[in-house]
Coordinates of C-alpha atoms in Angstrom, one line a residue:
Chain A
M1 CA -10.7 11.1 -57.4
N2 CA -12.0 9.4 -60.4
S3 CA -13.7 6.0 -60.3
D4 CA -10.6 4.2 -61.7
T5 CA -8.3 5.3 -58.9
T6 CA -11.0 4.7 -56.3
R7 CA -11.3 1.1 -57.6
I8 CA -7.5 0.7 -57.4
V9 CA -7.4 2.0 -53.9
E10 CA -10.2 -0.3 -52.8
K11 CA -8.5 -3.2 -54.4
T12 CA -5.1 -2.5 -52.8
A13 CA -4.1 -3.9 -49.5
I14 CA -0.5 -2.6 -49.4
H15 CA 1.0 0.2 -51.3
V16 CA 4.7 1.1 -50.7
E17 CA 6.0 4.1 -52.4
N18 CA 9.5 5.6 -52.5
V19 CA 10.2 4.2 -49.0
L20 CA 13.6 4.7 -47.6
H21 CA 14.6 3.1 -44.3
Q22 CA 17.9 4.1 -42.7
Y23 CA 19.4 1.4 -40.4
R24 CA 20.1 2.6 -36.9
N25 CA 23.6 1.0 -36.8
G26 CA 24.8 3.7 -39.1
D27 CA 25.0 1.5 -42.2
D28 CA 25.0 4.0 -45.1
N29 CA 23.2 1.7 -47.4
G30 CA 19.6 2.0 -46.2
M31 CA 16.8 0.0 -47.7
F32 CA 14.9 1.7 -50.6
I33 CA 11.7 0.5 -52.2
A34 CA 10.5 2.5 -55.2
E35 CA 7.1 0.9 -55.4
W36 CA 5.3 -2.3 -54.4
R37 CA 1.6 -3.0 -54.5
V38 CA -0.2 -6.0 -53.0
D39 CA -3.9 -6.5 -53.9
R40 CA -6.4 -7.5 -51.3
G41 CA -6.8 -11.2 -50.8
Q42 CA -3.4 -12.0 -52.3
Q43 CA -1.2 -14.5 -50.7
I44 CA 2.4 -13.5 -51.2
F45 CA 5.5 -15.5 -50.4
L46 CA 8.3 -13.0 -49.7
H47 CA 11.6 -14.7 -50.1
G48 CA 15.1 -13.6 -49.3
E49 CA 18.4 -14.6 -47.7
S50 CA 19.1 -13.6 -44.1
G51 CA 20.0 -10.0 -43.8
S52 CA 18.3 -9.1 -47.1
G53 CA 15.9 -6.8 -45.3
K54 CA 12.8 -9.1 -45.0
T55 CA 12.2 -8.5 -41.4
T56 CA 12.8 -4.8 -41.8
L57 CA 10.2 -4.7 -44.5
L58 CA 7.8 -6.6 -42.3
N59 CA 8.4 -4.2 -39.4
L60 CA 7.7 -1.3 -41.7
L61 CA 4.4 -3.0 -42.9
A62 CA 3.4 -3.7 -39.3
G63 CA 4.2 0.0 -38.4
V64 CA 6.6 -0.9 -35.6
L65 CA 9.2 0.9 -37.7
T66 CA 8.4 4.0 -39.7
P67 CA 10.2 4.9 -43.0
D68 CA 12.6 7.8 -43.0
K69 CA 11.2 8.9 -46.4
G70 CA 8.2 7.9 -48.6
E71 CA 4.9 6.4 -47.6
I72 CA 3.3 3.1 -46.9
Q73 CA -0.4 2.8 -47.4
I74 CA -2.4 0.0 -45.9
L75 CA -6.0 -0.6 -46.9
G76 CA -6.0 2.9 -48.4
K77 CA -4.8 4.6 -45.2
P78 CA -1.5 6.6 -45.1
F79 CA -0.4 4.1 -42.5
S80 CA 3.2 5.1 -42.1
T81 CA 2.4 8.8 -41.5
L82 CA -0.3 8.3 -39.0
K83 CA 0.3 9.4 -35.4
A84 CA 2.0 6.7 -33.4
H85 CA -1.1 6.1 -31.3
T86 CA -3.5 5.9 -34.3
R87 CA -1.1 3.6 -36.0
D88 CA -1.1 1.3 -33.0
K89 CA -4.8 1.3 -33.0
F90 CA -5.0 0.7 -36.7
R91 CA -2.6 -2.3 -36.4
A92 CA -4.7 -3.7 -33.6
D93 CA -7.8 -3.5 -35.8
H94 CA -6.6 -4.4 -39.2
I95 CA -3.3 -6.3 -39.1
G96 CA -2.5 -9.6 -37.6
V97 CA 1.1 -10.6 -37.0
V98 CA 2.8 -14.0 -36.4
F99 CA 6.4 -14.2 -35.4
Q100 CA 9.0 -16.9 -35.7
Q101 CA 8.4 -17.9 -32.1
F102 CA 7.5 -16.4 -28.7
N103 CA 4.2 -15.2 -30.0
L104 CA 2.3 -15.7 -26.8
I105 CA 2.6 -14.2 -23.4
P106 CA 3.9 -17.3 -21.5
Y107 CA 2.1 -16.7 -18.2
L108 CA -1.3 -16.2 -19.6
S109 CA -3.7 -18.9 -20.7
V110 CA -4.3 -19.5 -24.4
L111 CA -7.7 -17.9 -24.1
K112 CA -6.3 -14.9 -22.2
N113 CA -3.7 -14.4 -25.0
I114 CA -6.4 -14.4 -27.6
Q115 CA -8.6 -12.1 -25.5
L116 CA -5.7 -9.7 -25.1
A117 CA -5.5 -9.2 -28.9
N118 CA -9.2 -8.3 -28.9
H119 CA -8.7 -6.0 -25.9
F120 CA -6.4 -3.7 -27.8
S121 CA -8.6 -3.6 -30.9
S122 CA -11.7 -1.5 -31.3
T123 CA -13.9 -4.5 -32.2
H124 CA -14.5 -5.6 -28.6
L125 CA -16.2 -8.8 -29.5
N126 CA -18.3 -10.4 -26.8
N127 CA -17.9 -13.9 -28.1
V128 CA -14.1 -14.2 -28.2
E129 CA -14.2 -17.5 -26.5
D130 CA -16.6 -19.0 -29.0
L131 CA -14.6 -17.6 -31.9
A132 CA -11.4 -18.8 -30.4
T133 CA -12.8 -22.3 -30.0
D134 CA -13.8 -22.2 -33.7
Y135 CA -10.4 -21.2 -34.8
L136 CA -8.6 -23.8 -32.6
Q137 CA -10.8 -26.4 -34.1
K138 CA -9.9 -25.3 -37.6
L139 CA -6.3 -25.3 -36.6
N140 CA -6.6 -28.9 -35.3
L141 CA -6.0 -28.0 -31.8
P142 CA -7.8 -29.8 -28.9
P143 CA -10.4 -27.5 -27.3
N144 CA -9.1 -28.0 -23.8
I145 CA -6.0 -26.2 -24.7
L146 CA -7.9 -22.9 -24.3
F147 CA -7.3 -22.9 -20.5
Q148 CA -3.7 -24.1 -20.4
P149 CA -0.9 -21.6 -19.8
A150 CA 0.8 -20.7 -23.1
N151 CA 4.1 -22.0 -21.9
A152 CA 2.7 -25.4 -21.2
I153 CA 1.9 -26.3 -24.8
S154 CA 4.3 -27.4 -27.6
I155 CA 5.9 -24.9 -29.9
G156 CA 3.9 -26.2 -32.9
Q157 CA 0.7 -25.7 -30.9
Q158 CA 1.9 -22.2 -29.8
Q159 CA 2.4 -21.2 -33.4
R160 CA -1.1 -22.3 -34.4
V161 CA -2.5 -20.5 -31.4
A162 CA -0.6 -17.5 -32.7
I163 CA -2.5 -17.7 -35.9
A164 CA -5.8 -17.9 -34.1
R165 CA -4.7 -14.9 -32.0
A166 CA -3.7 -13.0 -35.1
L167 CA -7.0 -13.7 -36.8
I168 CA -9.4 -13.1 -33.9
N169 CA -10.2 -9.5 -34.9
Q170 CA -10.7 -10.6 -38.5
P171 CA -7.9 -8.4 -39.9
E172 CA -7.6 -7.7 -43.6
L173 CA -3.9 -8.2 -43.5
L174 CA -1.8 -11.0 -42.0
L175 CA 1.9 -10.6 -41.7
V176 CA 3.9 -13.8 -40.9
D177 CA 7.6 -14.0 -40.2
E178 CA 9.2 -17.4 -40.5
P179 CA 6.6 -19.1 -38.4
T180 CA 7.8 -22.6 -39.1
S181 CA 11.5 -22.2 -38.3
A182 CA 11.0 -24.0 -35.0
L183 CA 8.9 -26.8 -36.5
D184 CA 9.9 -30.2 -38.0
V185 CA 9.1 -30.9 -41.7
A186 CA 5.8 -32.7 -41.2
A187 CA 4.5 -30.1 -38.8
K188 CA 5.6 -27.4 -41.2
D189 CA 3.5 -28.7 -44.1
A190 CA 0.5 -29.1 -41.9
F191 CA 0.9 -25.6 -40.5
M192 CA 1.3 -24.1 -44.0
A193 CA -1.8 -25.9 -45.4
I194 CA -3.9 -24.7 -42.5
L195 CA -2.6 -21.2 -42.7
T196 CA -3.2 -20.7 -46.4
E197 CA -6.6 -22.3 -46.2
I198 CA -7.8 -20.2 -43.4
C199 CA -6.6 -17.0 -45.1
Q200 CA -8.3 -18.1 -48.3
E201 CA -11.6 -18.7 -46.5
A202 CA -11.5 -15.3 -44.8
G203 CA -10.2 -13.4 -47.8
T204 CA -7.3 -12.2 -45.8
T205 CA -4.3 -10.7 -47.5
L206 CA -1.3 -12.7 -46.5
V207 CA 2.4 -11.7 -46.6
F208 CA 4.6 -14.6 -45.6
V209 CA 8.2 -14.0 -45.1
S210 CA 10.7 -16.9 -45.2
H211 CA 14.1 -17.9 -46.5
D212 CA 12.9 -21.5 -46.9
M213 CA 12.2 -22.0 -50.6
H214 CA 10.5 -25.3 -49.8
L215 CA 7.5 -23.3 -48.6
K216 CA 7.1 -21.5 -51.9
Q217 CA 4.8 -24.3 -53.2
F218 CA 2.0 -23.2 -50.9
F219 CA 1.7 -19.8 -52.6
P220 CA 0.4 -18.6 -55.9
T221 CA 2.6 -15.5 -55.9
S222 CA 6.2 -15.3 -54.8
V223 CA 8.4 -12.2 -54.6
E224 CA 12.1 -12.1 -54.2
I225 CA 13.1 -9.3 -51.8
T226 CA 16.0 -8.3 -54.0
E227 CA 13.6 -7.5 -56.8
L228 CA 11.9 -4.9 -54.5
V229 CA 14.8 -3.4 -52.8
S230 CA 17.6 -1.3 -54.1
T231 CA 20.2 0.4 -52.0
K232 CA 20.1 4.1 -51.4
E233 CA 23.1 4.9 -53.5
N234 CA 21.7 3.4 -56.6
Q235 CA 18.5 5.4 -56.2
L236 CA 19.7 8.8 -55.2
C237 CA 22.0 9.2 -58.2
Chain B
M7 CA -7.5 -6.4 -18.7
L8 CA -4.3 -4.6 -18.0
M9 CA -4.9 -5.3 -14.3
S10 CA -5.2 -9.0 -14.9
L11 CA -2.2 -8.9 -17.2
A12 CA -0.2 -7.2 -14.5
W13 CA -1.4 -9.6 -11.8
N14 CA -0.6 -12.7 -13.9
S15 CA 2.8 -11.2 -14.8
L16 CA 3.6 -10.8 -11.1
K17 CA 2.4 -14.4 -10.4
S18 CA 4.7 -15.7 -13.1
R19 CA 7.7 -14.2 -11.2
K20 CA 6.5 -15.5 -7.8
K21 CA 9.8 -15.8 -6.0
S22 CA 11.3 -12.3 -6.6
V23 CA 7.9 -10.8 -6.3
I24 CA 7.2 -12.3 -2.9
L25 CA 10.6 -11.3 -1.6
T26 CA 10.0 -7.8 -2.8
F27 CA 6.5 -7.8 -1.3
L28 CA 7.8 -8.9 2.1
S29 CA 10.5 -6.2 2.1
L30 CA 7.8 -3.7 1.3
V31 CA 5.5 -5.0 4.1
I32 CA 8.3 -4.7 6.6
S33 CA 9.4 -1.2 5.7
I34 CA 5.8 0.1 5.4
S35 CA 5.0 -1.5 8.8
V36 CA 7.9 0.3 10.4
L37 CA 7.0 3.6 8.9
L38 CA 3.3 3.2 9.7
S39 CA 3.9 2.1 13.3
V40 CA 6.3 4.9 14.0
E41 CA 3.8 7.4 12.7
H42 CA 0.9 5.8 14.4
I43 CA 2.6 5.4 17.8
R44 CA 3.9 8.9 17.6
L45 CA 0.5 10.4 16.9
Q46 CA -1.3 8.1 19.3
A47 CA 1.2 8.6 22.1
K48 CA 0.8 12.3 21.8
E49 CA -3.0 12.1 21.7
S50 CA -3.1 9.5 24.5
F51 CA -0.9 11.7 26.7
N52 CA -2.7 14.9 25.8
R53 CA -6.1 13.5 26.4
T54 CA -5.2 12.1 29.8
I55 CA -5.6 15.4 31.6
S56 CA -7.9 18.3 30.7
D57 CA -9.1 21.5 32.4
V58 CA -6.5 21.2 35.2
D59 CA -4.8 24.5 35.6
L60 CA -2.1 23.7 38.1
I61 CA -0.6 20.5 39.6
V62 CA 1.0 21.1 43.0
G63 CA 3.4 18.6 44.5
A64 CA 6.8 18.3 46.2
P65 CA 9.7 19.9 44.3
S66 CA 11.2 17.6 41.8
G67 CA 11.3 18.0 38.0
Q68 CA 8.1 19.2 36.5
L69 CA 8.1 16.2 34.2
N70 CA 8.6 13.8 37.1
L71 CA 5.7 15.3 39.0
L72 CA 3.4 15.2 35.9
L73 CA 4.4 11.7 35.0
Y74 CA 3.9 10.4 38.5
S75 CA 0.7 12.2 39.5
V76 CA -1.1 12.0 36.2
F77 CA 0.3 9.0 34.4
R78 CA 1.3 7.0 37.4
M79 CA 4.7 6.5 35.8
G80 CA 8.3 7.3 36.9
S81 CA 9.7 7.6 40.4
P82 CA 7.4 8.6 43.3
T83 CA 7.7 12.1 44.5
N84 CA 7.8 13.2 48.1
N85 CA 4.5 13.9 49.8
I86 CA 3.3 17.3 50.8
N87 CA 1.5 18.3 54.0
F88 CA -2.2 17.9 54.1
E89 CA -2.3 21.3 55.6
S90 CA -1.1 22.7 52.2
Y91 CA -4.1 21.1 50.5
K92 CA -6.4 22.9 52.9
V93 CA -4.7 26.2 52.4
L94 CA -4.8 25.9 48.6
K95 CA -8.4 24.8 48.7
N96 CA -9.3 27.9 50.5
N97 CA -7.2 30.2 48.3
P98 CA -9.5 32.8 46.8
H99 CA -8.3 32.1 43.2
V100 CA -9.0 28.4 43.5
E101 CA -12.3 27.0 42.3
W102 CA -11.7 23.4 43.1
A103 CA -8.8 21.3 44.4
I104 CA -8.4 17.5 44.0
P105 CA -6.0 15.8 46.5
L106 CA -4.1 12.8 45.1
S107 CA -2.5 10.2 47.3
L108 CA -0.5 7.5 45.5
G109 CA 1.8 4.7 46.6
D110 CA -0.4 1.6 46.9
S111 CA -1.5 -1.1 44.6
H112 CA -4.1 -3.7 44.1
H113 CA -3.2 -6.7 41.9
G114 CA -0.8 -4.4 40.0
F115 CA -3.3 -1.6 39.6
R116 CA -2.5 1.7 41.2
V117 CA -4.6 2.8 44.2
L118 CA -5.4 6.4 44.3
G119 CA -6.6 8.1 47.4
T120 CA -8.8 11.2 46.7
N121 CA -12.1 12.7 47.5
D122 CA -15.5 13.4 45.9
Q123 CA -14.0 16.4 44.1
Y124 CA -12.2 14.0 41.8
F125 CA -15.5 12.6 40.4
T126 CA -16.9 16.1 39.9
H127 CA -13.9 18.0 38.5
F128 CA -11.4 15.6 37.0
K129 CA -11.6 15.8 33.2
Y130 CA -9.9 14.0 30.4
G131 CA -10.0 14.2 26.6
N132 CA -11.8 17.2 25.4
K133 CA -13.1 18.3 28.9
T134 CA -15.0 15.1 29.4
A135 CA -16.0 14.4 33.0
L136 CA -15.8 10.9 34.5
T137 CA -19.0 8.9 34.3
F138 CA -20.1 5.7 36.0
S139 CA -21.2 2.6 34.2
H140 CA -22.4 1.1 37.5
G141 CA -22.8 2.4 41.0
E142 CA -21.7 5.7 42.5
P143 CA -18.7 7.4 44.1
F144 CA -17.5 6.0 47.4
Q145 CA -19.4 7.3 50.5
S146 CA -17.5 5.7 53.3
V147 CA -13.9 4.8 54.2
F148 CA -14.1 1.2 53.0
E149 CA -15.6 1.7 49.6
A150 CA -13.8 1.9 46.3
V151 CA -14.4 3.0 42.7
I152 CA -12.6 1.1 40.0
G153 CA -11.7 2.0 36.5
A154 CA -13.1 0.1 33.5
D155 CA -10.0 -2.1 32.9
V156 CA -9.7 -3.0 36.5
A157 CA -13.3 -4.2 36.5
K158 CA -12.8 -6.1 33.2
Q159 CA -9.5 -7.8 34.1
L160 CA -10.3 -8.7 37.7
N161 CA -13.9 -9.4 36.9
Y162 CA -15.1 -7.1 39.7
K163 CA -18.6 -5.7 40.0
V164 CA -20.4 -3.4 42.3
G165 CA -20.8 -4.9 45.7
D166 CA -17.7 -7.2 45.5
E167 CA -15.3 -7.2 48.4
V168 CA -11.6 -6.7 47.6
V169 CA -8.4 -6.3 49.5
I170 CA -6.1 -3.4 49.1
A171 CA -2.4 -3.7 49.9
H172 CA 0.5 -1.4 50.7
G173 CA 3.2 -1.1 48.0
T174 CA 3.0 -0.9 44.2
G175 CA 3.9 -4.3 42.9
S176 CA 1.4 -6.9 41.9
T177 CA 2.9 -9.2 44.5
S178 CA 3.2 -7.0 47.6
F179 CA 4.8 -8.5 50.7
T180 CA 2.7 -6.5 53.1
H181 CA -0.8 -7.6 52.1
H182 CA -3.4 -6.4 54.5
D183 CA -5.8 -9.2 54.0
D184 CA -7.9 -8.0 56.8
S185 CA -8.8 -4.7 55.1
P186 CA -11.8 -5.6 52.9
F187 CA -13.2 -2.9 50.7
T188 CA -16.5 -2.9 49.0
I189 CA -16.8 -1.7 45.4
S190 CA -19.3 1.1 45.2
G191 CA -18.9 2.0 41.5
V192 CA -17.3 1.2 38.2
L193 CA -16.3 4.0 35.8
N194 CA -16.8 4.0 32.1
P195 CA -13.7 3.5 29.9
T196 CA -11.7 6.6 29.2
G197 CA -8.6 5.4 27.4
T198 CA -6.5 7.0 30.2
P199 CA -4.7 5.7 33.3
V200 CA -8.0 6.2 35.1
D201 CA -9.1 2.9 33.6
K202 CA -6.4 1.2 35.5
T203 CA -6.9 2.8 38.8
V204 CA -8.6 1.9 42.0
H205 CA -10.0 5.0 43.7
V206 CA -10.6 5.2 47.4
S207 CA -10.9 8.0 49.9
L208 CA -8.0 9.6 51.6
Q209 CA -9.1 8.2 54.9
A210 CA -9.0 4.7 53.4
I211 CA -5.3 5.2 52.5
E212 CA -4.7 6.1 56.1
A213 CA -6.6 3.0 57.2
I214 CA -4.6 0.6 55.1
H215 CA -1.4 2.2 56.5
L216 CA -2.4 1.6 60.1
H217 CA -0.3 -0.8 62.0
P218 CA -1.0 -4.4 60.8
L219 CA -1.8 -5.4 64.4
H220 CA -4.8 -3.1 64.2
P221 CA -7.5 -5.4 62.9
T222 CA -9.7 -3.6 60.5
G223 CA -12.8 -4.7 62.3
Q224 CA -11.6 -2.6 65.2
V225 CA -10.9 0.2 62.8
K226 CA -14.3 0.1 61.4
E227 CA -15.9 0.0 64.8
H228 CA -13.7 2.2 66.9
L229 CA -12.0 4.7 64.7
A230 CA -14.1 7.7 63.8
E231 CA -13.4 9.1 60.4
E232 CA -11.9 12.2 62.0
E233 CA -9.1 10.1 63.4
L234 CA -8.2 8.9 59.9
I235 CA -7.5 12.4 58.7
P236 CA -4.4 12.1 56.5
D237 CA -1.3 14.1 57.3
S238 CA 0.0 14.2 53.7
V239 CA -0.9 13.8 50.0
T240 CA 1.2 13.2 46.9
A241 CA -0.1 16.0 44.7
I242 CA -3.0 18.4 44.3
M243 CA -4.8 19.2 41.0
L244 CA -6.2 22.8 41.0
G245 CA -8.9 24.4 38.9
L246 CA -8.8 28.2 39.1
K247 CA -11.7 30.7 38.8
S248 CA -9.8 32.7 36.3
K249 CA -7.0 31.6 33.9
F250 CA -5.3 34.9 34.5
A251 CA -4.5 33.9 38.0
I252 CA -2.5 30.8 37.0
F253 CA 1.0 32.4 36.9
K254 CA 0.3 34.4 40.0
L255 CA -0.8 31.4 42.0
Q256 CA 2.1 29.3 40.6
R257 CA 4.5 32.0 41.9
E258 CA 2.8 32.0 45.3
V259 CA 2.9 28.2 45.6
N260 CA 6.6 28.1 44.5
N261 CA 7.5 30.7 47.1
N262 CA 5.5 29.1 49.9
K263 CA 7.4 29.1 53.2
N264 CA 5.4 26.6 55.3
D265 CA 5.8 23.6 53.0
K266 CA 8.2 22.9 50.1
L267 CA 5.9 23.0 47.1
M268 CA 6.1 23.2 43.4
A269 CA 3.3 24.1 41.0
I270 CA 3.4 23.1 37.3
L271 CA 1.2 23.8 34.3
P272 CA 0.3 20.4 32.8
G273 CA 0.3 21.8 29.3
V274 CA 3.8 23.3 29.7
A275 CA 5.1 20.1 31.2
L276 CA 3.6 18.0 28.4
N277 CA 5.3 20.4 25.9
E278 CA 8.6 19.8 27.6
L279 CA 8.0 16.1 27.2
W280 CA 7.3 16.4 23.5
Q281 CA 10.4 18.5 23.0
M282 CA 12.4 15.8 24.6
M283 CA 10.7 13.2 22.5
G284 CA 10.9 15.4 19.3
T285 CA 14.5 14.5 18.5
I286 CA 13.9 10.8 19.0
E287 CA 10.7 11.0 17.0
N288 CA 12.4 12.6 14.1
L289 CA 15.3 10.2 14.2
L290 CA 12.8 7.3 14.1
R291 CA 11.0 8.9 11.2
I292 CA 14.1 9.4 9.2
I293 CA 15.2 5.9 9.8
S294 CA 11.8 4.5 8.8
I295 CA 11.7 6.7 5.7
L296 CA 15.2 5.5 4.7
I297 CA 14.0 1.9 5.1
L298 CA 11.0 2.6 2.9
I299 CA 13.2 4.2 0.2
S300 CA 15.6 1.3 0.2
S301 CA 12.8 -1.2 -0.2
L302 CA 11.2 0.9 -3.0
F303 CA 14.6 0.8 -4.7
G304 CA 14.4 -3.0 -4.2
L305 CA 11.0 -2.9 -6.0
S306 CA 12.4 -0.8 -8.8
T307 CA 15.5 -3.1 -9.1
M308 CA 13.2 -6.2 -9.3
L309 CA 11.2 -4.6 -12.1
L310 CA 14.3 -3.5 -14.0
A311 CA 15.9 -6.9 -13.7
S312 CA 12.7 -8.5 -15.1
M313 CA 12.8 -6.2 -18.2
Q314 CA 15.5 -8.2 -19.8
Q315 CA 13.4 -11.4 -19.8
R316 CA 10.3 -9.5 -20.8
Q317 CA 11.5 -8.2 -24.2
N318 CA 9.4 -10.8 -26.0
E319 CA 6.4 -10.0 -24.0
I320 CA 6.7 -6.3 -24.8
A321 CA 7.2 -7.1 -28.5
V322 CA 4.0 -9.2 -28.4
L323 CA 2.0 -6.5 -26.7
R324 CA 3.3 -4.0 -29.3
V325 CA 2.2 -5.9 -32.3
L326 CA -1.2 -6.5 -30.7
G327 CA -1.6 -2.8 -30.8
A328 CA -0.5 -1.7 -27.3
G329 CA 1.2 1.6 -27.4
P330 CA 4.3 2.3 -25.5
H331 CA 2.3 4.1 -22.9
V332 CA 0.3 0.9 -22.2
I333 CA 3.6 -0.9 -21.5
F334 CA 4.6 2.0 -19.2
S335 CA 1.3 1.7 -17.3
L336 CA 1.6 -2.0 -17.1
V337 CA 4.9 -1.8 -15.2
L338 CA 3.5 1.0 -13.0
I339 CA 0.4 -1.1 -12.3
E340 CA 2.6 -4.0 -11.2
A341 CA 4.5 -1.8 -8.8
L342 CA 1.3 -0.3 -7.5
I343 CA -0.4 -3.7 -7.0
L344 CA 2.6 -4.7 -4.8
V345 CA 2.7 -1.5 -2.9
V346 CA -1.1 -1.3 -2.2
L347 CA -1.1 -5.0 -1.1
A348 CA 1.9 -4.3 1.1
I349 CA 0.1 -1.3 2.7
I350 CA -3.0 -3.4 3.4
A351 CA -0.9 -6.2 4.8
A352 CA 1.1 -3.8 7.0
T353 CA -2.0 -2.0 8.2
G354 CA -3.6 -5.3 9.1
M355 CA -0.5 -6.6 10.9
I356 CA -0.1 -3.4 12.9
S357 CA -3.8 -3.4 13.9
V358 CA -3.6 -6.9 15.1
T359 CA -0.4 -6.4 16.9
I360 CA -1.7 -3.3 18.7
G361 CA -4.9 -5.1 19.5
L362 CA -2.9 -7.9 21.1
L363 CA -0.4 -5.7 22.9
S364 CA -2.7 -2.8 23.9
D365 CA -3.1 -4.0 27.5
W366 CA 0.6 -4.5 28.0
L367 CA 1.4 -1.1 26.4
A368 CA -1.1 0.6 28.6
A369 CA 0.1 -1.1 31.8
Q370 CA 3.8 -0.7 31.0
F371 CA 4.0 2.7 29.3
G372 CA 0.7 4.3 30.0
L373 CA 0.1 4.3 26.2
F374 CA -3.4 3.9 25.1
L375 CA -3.1 3.1 21.4
S376 CA -6.1 2.7 19.1
A377 CA -5.9 -0.3 16.8
N378 CA -7.6 1.8 14.1
L379 CA -4.9 3.2 11.9
L380 CA -7.2 5.0 9.5
Q381 CA -6.7 8.6 10.6
V382 CA -6.0 11.6 8.5
E383 CA -2.3 11.7 9.3
V384 CA -1.8 8.0 8.6
I385 CA -3.8 8.3 5.4
Q386 CA -1.4 11.1 4.4
V387 CA 1.4 8.6 5.0
Y388 CA -0.3 6.1 2.6
V389 CA -0.6 8.8 0.0
V390 CA 3.1 9.6 0.4
I391 CA 4.1 6.0 0.1
V392 CA 2.0 5.5 -3.1
I393 CA 3.5 8.7 -4.6
A394 CA 7.0 7.6 -3.7
S395 CA 6.5 4.2 -5.2
I396 CA 5.1 5.8 -8.4
V397 CA 8.2 7.9 -8.6
T398 CA 10.7 5.1 -8.0
S399 CA 8.9 2.7 -10.4
A400 CA 8.8 5.3 -13.1
L401 CA 12.4 4.3 -13.9
P402 CA 11.7 0.7 -14.8
A403 CA 8.4 1.8 -16.4
Y404 CA 10.3 4.3 -18.6
D405 CA 12.8 1.5 -19.4
A406 CA 9.9 -0.6 -20.6
Y407 CA 8.5 2.3 -22.5
K408 CA 11.8 2.8 -24.3
S409 CA 12.2 -0.8 -25.2
A410 CA 8.6 -0.8 -26.4
L411 CA 9.3 2.1 -28.7
H412 CA 12.2 0.2 -30.2
S413 CA 10.8 -3.3 -30.0
T414 CA 10.5 -4.9 -33.4
L415 CA 9.4 -8.2 -34.8
S416 CA 12.9 -9.5 -34.8
A417 CA 13.0 -9.5 -31.0
R418 CA 13.9 -12.9 -29.7

């Protein structure tokens, strides 16, 4: 491996190559991505209409789904071809995920939720509580929220706790799927500002998926999903 | 962490979890108590008599004779001539002979007329002889030796004077208030009917059966012991010099011309008892196993039903890096927490219940149950319960495993 490729690999957070995903419902037109590269530290706004394959792509990046063909590399590791167990571990250590909603386990306290994320990773921090308090402060959450059950706080607060939870292991990559869909406009903007700022600070690569064009303004780079994806038929000919 | 996760998850579904838990406690209690009582009954009966080769009494069923003479239960048998006792005692095969004379009571405790042979040769448990905690065997007609429970419940001690009545109820109509006995000794606890027995001499039995108009004072003064020689006994326990003579002597006794006699082997009679009980035992076991299975299915149903509402939870755990096997174990741990807690609760409940009822069970059924459930056989039952619950909850756990495999970020 010459020094050029090494540098490229080191710089690259996500590398998707010739990835084909066949839908389970028997839809012949699978999703195909010839190549997509995201550099480390980039903040990407991935935009597309409902049903355009955004969430599928995010599932592939999180390793919850695996491609039928091709390879996804994350942080230079052949992520998609790792053994299921290794991939789970890798996700726990290097990838944070925030969903639309229901990010937290409702019957656990906020702190327990955050500790749980650390439990499955190999970092095993011994100061999770301190770190969590720091993050909650940055996310403008009151410190006493730590000991409340997750289902006792508002959805906006839950989403911010989800960010803290996703970042607790200091992951290199943060995948976020429509986290603001349950929030009102004011809360949305505040949420976005905090999210991008925290990622900036930590140098975390951020892939943010949404159909809401209004949020594009928070990102330097924006990608339209249709630019990435072509249907299987087009490709195999 | 997984443990606390499972515990909190159970806590979040309190209502259905508590109902399932109660159903488990009940079914496990039933199974455990059937097993425990079965084992303990057998042990308690088997330990009641030891080292006795033959029991001789009036012809009736061998079970009836055994139950009445040894366990002081069932219907009284006819008496046999005292002469037969003398003959048997002097039989060349016989090493020792204990005469037993039953039929009277003292505050609900059976009164047993016997002689000094009883304290030397009667054995229980694993050939354990009777021992005294206080005092010594009776020496004269108006002395009595009491079992440990009698001493404890009636608060008697050596030297106390007591009254012994004719009849077997605790409220006998023919109290002989003028027949005072002095307690000469208290026996150590044995866990057998001996604990609930008042032992007196054969002569004493005769004395309390004298005509009520005969004041005991007169008896004491005027009747020589020879005049109180009994004319009959209820049964005789025999110890032989050689085990090989048992069947020969049994035949001899059964063919006796002078008195109608029957000789039984205690072990054989007990065996007959267990064979009779065997069918009922197995029926009870089957029923209790079915109850357990049904409540384990209840557990499994509860967990399966919760899977629907736990899709999100599983999705969250997945993206945090929990593999499907973690989800599988989580469900299994939840089931095991419930089952283990139910086992502990059931064990505690049974121990307390037996502790409270032990006197009543001993008095009513001659059952001496230990409140300690932790014996090898019962522990085997625990293991079986745990294994059975792992098997039945594998279904919801596998369900969770599968949904974890397919869970994606879009789960909502």
